[in-house]
């Protein structure tokens, strides 16, 4: 079993009853966040890229929990330079099995630098196998047709897809991405946090191909998978 809690924006918490994994924990400066950095007890933090709305409170949470930061080479290395003791460096296309499950970094078309202006490698999407389920967190990517390959190689139970437009895909591209990947459940993320990414998530759900369940999660909502 896997519980997925949406924390707002692109931040998600995964728990399987034993392990807790945080993805892109942007909380303190996130007007929609349903949790504070000090609420997060995760022992692993997985990052899609270095932008402030994804790196978020990673350094603080990792230090408090003695957590391991999993990310692409340069970004994990940056966290190490900032005093995070445990880092696991990967790169695009690679996967690794951790005590909680397996993480693969996929391609994401976007950019990646830290709030203090450092270049931190390529951005990623994240495929996480945990608790018998497979989650695809697409990061901040644009639409790309190789998402079809991701859908062919992995049976995705749930896809978190950015749909807020301006910085990422908008509703129509996000719907096309879901069509390419064919997950069982589609959840829009990265919208309505700021005025520039305001969309109607109901429109996303209405436009989904038949047979794919759309779920709109409010920050704080937990899905049991
Ligand atoms: Ni970004
Ligand atoms: Mn972002």
Short mmCIF file of C-alpha atoms and ligand atoms in Angstrom, two decimals:
data_model
loop_
_atom_site.label_atom_id
_atom_site.label_comp_id
_atom_site.label_asym_id
_atom_site.label_seq_id
_atom_site.Cartn_x
_atom_site.Cartn_y
_atom_site.Cartn_z
CA UNK A 1 0.00 0.00 0.00
CA UNK A 2 1.03 3.57 -0.58
CA UNK A 3 -0.38 6.79 0.84
CA UNK A 4 0.19 9.92 -1.20
CA UNK A 5 -0.35 13.26 0.55
CA UNK A 6 -0.41 16.42 -1.54
CA UNK A 7 1.25 19.30 0.31
CA UNK A 8 0.52 21.98 -2.32
CA UNK A 9 2.27 23.13 -5.53
CA UNK A 10 4.59 20.20 -6.50
CA UNK A 11 5.23 18.96 -2.96
CA UNK A 12 4.15 15.42 -2.14
CA UNK A 13 4.70 13.03 0.74
CA UNK A 14 4.73 9.25 0.15
CA UNK A 15 4.36 6.77 3.01
CA UNK A 16 4.13 2.98 2.92
CA UNK A 17 3.69 2.51 6.67
CA UNK A 18 7.45 2.10 7.19
CA UNK A 19 9.17 4.74 5.10
CA UNK A 20 8.35 8.37 4.44
CA UNK A 21 9.60 10.09 1.30
CA UNK A 22 9.16 13.79 0.50
CA UNK A 23 9.22 15.12 -3.07
CA UNK A 24 9.99 18.80 -3.82
CA UNK A 25 9.17 20.03 -0.28
CA UNK A 26 8.46 23.71 -0.94
CA UNK A 27 6.51 24.69 2.18
CA UNK A 28 7.57 27.82 4.09
CA UNK A 29 7.15 30.25 1.17
CA UNK A 30 4.34 28.27 -0.46
CA UNK A 31 1.04 30.11 0.11
CA UNK A 32 -0.92 26.85 -0.41
CA UNK A 33 1.25 24.55 1.75
CA UNK A 34 -0.66 22.27 4.10
CA UNK A 35 2.41 21.52 6.26
CA UNK A 36 5.36 23.33 7.77
CA UNK A 37 8.96 22.17 7.23
CA UNK A 38 9.11 21.02 10.87
CA UNK A 39 6.08 18.72 10.31
CA UNK A 40 8.02 16.63 7.78
CA UNK A 41 9.71 13.54 9.26
CA UNK A 42 10.84 12.03 5.97
CA UNK A 43 14.16 10.17 5.87
CA UNK A 44 14.43 10.65 2.11
CA UNK A 45 13.86 13.73 -0.04
CA UNK A 46 13.68 13.37 -3.82
CA UNK A 47 14.09 16.51 -5.96
CA UNK A 48 13.07 17.19 -9.56
CA UNK A 49 15.24 20.31 -9.96
CA UNK A 50 16.80 23.25 -8.14
CA UNK A 51 14.22 26.03 -8.51
CA UNK A 52 13.07 27.56 -5.24
CA UNK A 53 9.54 26.22 -5.57
CA UNK A 54 10.97 22.64 -5.61
CA UNK A 55 14.21 22.72 -3.60
CA UNK A 56 12.11 24.68 -1.10
CA UNK A 57 12.93 23.71 2.49
CA UNK A 58 14.99 20.64 1.57
CA UNK A 59 18.20 21.72 3.32
CA UNK A 60 16.41 22.47 6.61
CA UNK A 61 14.30 19.29 6.55
CA UNK A 62 17.27 17.08 5.60
CA UNK A 63 19.43 18.48 8.39
CA UNK A 64 16.73 18.09 11.04
CA UNK A 65 15.85 14.51 10.07
CA UNK A 66 19.29 13.35 9.00
CA UNK A 67 17.56 12.61 5.71
CA UNK A 68 19.15 11.57 2.43
CA UNK A 69 18.66 13.93 -0.52
CA UNK A 70 18.27 12.08 -3.83
CA UNK A 71 18.70 14.19 -6.97
CA UNK A 72 20.74 14.66 -10.09
CA UNK A 73 24.51 14.92 -9.64
CA UNK A 74 24.94 18.69 -9.40
CA UNK A 75 21.79 19.35 -7.35
CA UNK A 76 22.52 16.66 -4.75
CA UNK A 77 26.11 17.94 -4.63
CA UNK A 78 24.80 21.46 -3.99
CA UNK A 79 22.79 20.15 -1.01
CA UNK A 80 25.96 18.50 0.28
CA UNK A 81 27.82 21.83 0.01
CA UNK A 82 25.01 23.43 2.03
CA UNK A 83 25.64 20.97 4.87
CA UNK A 84 23.35 18.03 4.10
CA UNK A 85 25.30 14.97 5.31
CA UNK A 86 23.59 12.29 3.28
CA UNK A 87 23.22 12.77 -0.44
CA UNK A 88 22.69 10.29 -3.27
CA UNK A 89 23.78 11.60 -6.65
CA UNK A 90 22.15 10.26 -9.81
CA UNK A 91 21.64 11.46 -13.35
CA UNK A 92 19.01 11.44 -16.07
CA UNK A 93 18.06 7.96 -17.24
CA UNK A 94 19.44 6.17 -14.19
CA UNK A 95 17.54 4.27 -11.50
CA UNK A 96 18.60 3.01 -8.07
CA UNK A 97 16.95 0.85 -5.40
CA UNK A 98 16.72 2.45 -1.96
CA UNK A 99 15.35 0.84 1.23
CA UNK A 100 11.92 2.38 0.48
CA UNK A 101 11.83 1.52 -3.23
CA UNK A 102 13.26 2.43 -6.61
CA UNK A 103 13.80 5.92 -8.07
CA UNK A 104 14.42 6.67 -11.74
CA UNK A 105 15.29 10.13 -13.02
CA UNK A 106 13.65 10.82 -16.37
CA UNK A 107 14.08 13.62 -18.87
CA UNK A 108 12.24 16.86 -18.17
CA UNK A 109 12.37 19.83 -20.53
CA UNK A 110 12.82 22.86 -18.28
CA UNK A 111 15.79 24.60 -16.59
CA UNK A 112 17.44 24.17 -13.21
CA UNK A 113 19.27 26.66 -11.02
CA UNK A 114 19.11 27.34 -7.28
CA UNK A 115 17.61 30.48 -5.69
CA UNK A 116 21.19 31.74 -5.11
CA UNK A 117 21.95 31.45 -8.82
CA UNK A 118 23.96 28.21 -9.10
CA UNK A 119 23.56 25.94 -12.10
CA UNK A 120 22.60 22.50 -10.76
CA UNK A 121 22.42 20.16 -13.74
CA UNK A 122 19.44 19.13 -15.83
CA UNK A 123 15.91 19.06 -14.43
CA UNK A 124 14.17 15.70 -14.07
CA UNK A 125 10.92 13.85 -13.82
CA UNK A 126 10.77 11.17 -11.12
CA UNK A 127 9.50 7.62 -11.35
CA UNK A 128 9.16 6.17 -7.86
CA UNK A 129 8.24 2.54 -7.16
CA UNK A 130 7.15 2.20 -3.55
CA UNK A 131 4.60 0.19 -1.60
CA UNK A 132 3.80 -1.89 -4.70
CA UNK A 133 2.80 1.21 -6.71
CA UNK A 134 4.51 3.28 -9.39
CA UNK A 135 4.25 7.07 -9.30
CA UNK A 136 5.45 9.41 -12.05
CA UNK A 137 6.07 12.96 -10.83
CA UNK A 138 6.79 14.85 -14.05
CA UNK A 139 8.60 17.79 -12.41
CA UNK A 140 8.25 21.08 -14.30
CA UNK A 141 8.53 19.65 -17.77
CA UNK A 142 7.18 20.79 -21.09
CA UNK A 143 5.30 18.23 -23.16
CA UNK A 144 7.48 15.73 -25.05
CA UNK A 145 6.48 12.72 -27.11
CA UNK A 146 8.98 10.34 -25.42
CA UNK A 147 6.52 10.31 -22.52
CA UNK A 148 4.97 7.49 -24.58
CA UNK A 149 8.13 5.47 -23.91
CA UNK A 150 7.80 6.09 -20.18
CA UNK A 151 4.24 4.77 -20.37
CA UNK A 152 5.41 1.71 -22.30
CA UNK A 153 8.26 0.84 -19.94
CA UNK A 154 6.38 1.50 -16.69
CA UNK A 155 2.83 0.73 -15.68
CA UNK A 156 2.13 4.06 -13.97
CA UNK A 157 -0.49 3.92 -11.21
CA UNK A 158 -0.56 7.67 -10.70
CA UNK A 159 0.94 10.58 -12.61
CA UNK A 160 1.46 14.01 -11.09
CA UNK A 161 1.43 16.42 -14.01
CA UNK A 162 2.17 20.16 -13.97
CA UNK A 163 -0.78 21.98 -15.52
CA UNK A 164 -0.53 25.64 -14.43
CA UNK A 165 0.96 26.93 -17.70
CA UNK A 166 3.49 29.81 -18.01
CA UNK A 167 6.42 27.88 -16.40
CA UNK A 168 5.26 24.37 -17.35
CA UNK A 169 2.62 22.67 -19.44
CA UNK A 170 -0.86 24.14 -19.40
CA UNK A 171 -4.12 22.17 -19.26
CA UNK A 172 -4.14 20.98 -22.90
CA UNK A 173 -0.49 19.88 -22.86
CA UNK A 174 -0.98 18.16 -19.49
CA UNK A 175 -3.96 16.24 -20.93
CA UNK A 176 -1.80 15.19 -23.91
CA UNK A 177 0.95 14.07 -21.50
CA UNK A 178 -1.58 11.87 -19.69
CA UNK A 179 -2.69 10.43 -23.04
CA UNK A 180 0.98 9.58 -23.79
CA UNK A 181 1.73 7.96 -20.40
CA UNK A 182 -1.67 6.29 -19.76
CA UNK A 183 -1.54 6.26 -15.97
CA UNK A 184 -4.49 4.82 -14.00
CA UNK A 185 -4.92 8.10 -12.09
CA UNK A 186 -3.99 11.63 -13.19
CA UNK A 187 -3.40 14.41 -10.66
CA UNK A 188 -2.71 18.03 -11.73
CA UNK A 189 -0.03 19.92 -9.80
CA UNK A 190 1.89 23.23 -10.07
CA UNK A 191 -1.19 25.45 -10.43
CA UNK A 192 -2.96 28.25 -8.50
CA UNK A 193 0.01 28.77 -6.16
CA UNK A 194 0.67 32.16 -7.76
CA UNK A 195 -1.58 34.39 -9.97
CA UNK A 196 0.49 33.64 -13.09
CA UNK A 197 -0.29 29.89 -12.90
CA UNK A 198 -4.02 30.10 -12.19
CA UNK A 199 -6.09 27.50 -14.06
CA UNK A 200 -9.32 25.57 -13.55
CA UNK A 201 -8.31 22.00 -12.62
CA UNK A 202 -11.87 20.82 -13.41
CA UNK A 203 -11.14 21.63 -17.05
CA UNK A 204 -8.16 19.25 -16.90
CA UNK A 205 -10.29 16.46 -15.45
CA UNK A 206 -13.06 17.01 -18.03
CA UNK A 207 -10.62 16.80 -20.96
CA UNK A 208 -8.93 13.55 -19.85
CA UNK A 209 -9.19 10.55 -22.16
CA UNK A 210 -11.84 8.03 -21.14
CA UNK A 211 -10.65 5.30 -18.80
CA UNK A 212 -8.25 7.56 -16.91
CA UNK A 213 -9.41 8.81 -13.56
CA UNK A 214 -8.66 12.47 -12.81
CA UNK A 215 -8.28 13.45 -9.16
CA UNK A 216 -8.05 17.01 -7.90
CA UNK A 217 -6.23 17.00 -4.59
CA UNK A 218 -6.47 19.91 -2.18
CA UNK A 219 -3.32 20.58 -0.15
CA UNK A 220 -3.50 18.20 2.82
CA UNK A 221 -5.52 15.54 0.97
CA UNK A 222 -4.25 11.95 1.13
CA UNK A 223 -4.90 9.33 -1.55
CA UNK A 224 -4.67 5.68 -0.51
CA UNK A 225 -3.31 3.63 -3.38
NI1 LIG B 1 11.02 25.03 -12.17
MN1 LIG B 2 8.28 25.08 -10.55
#
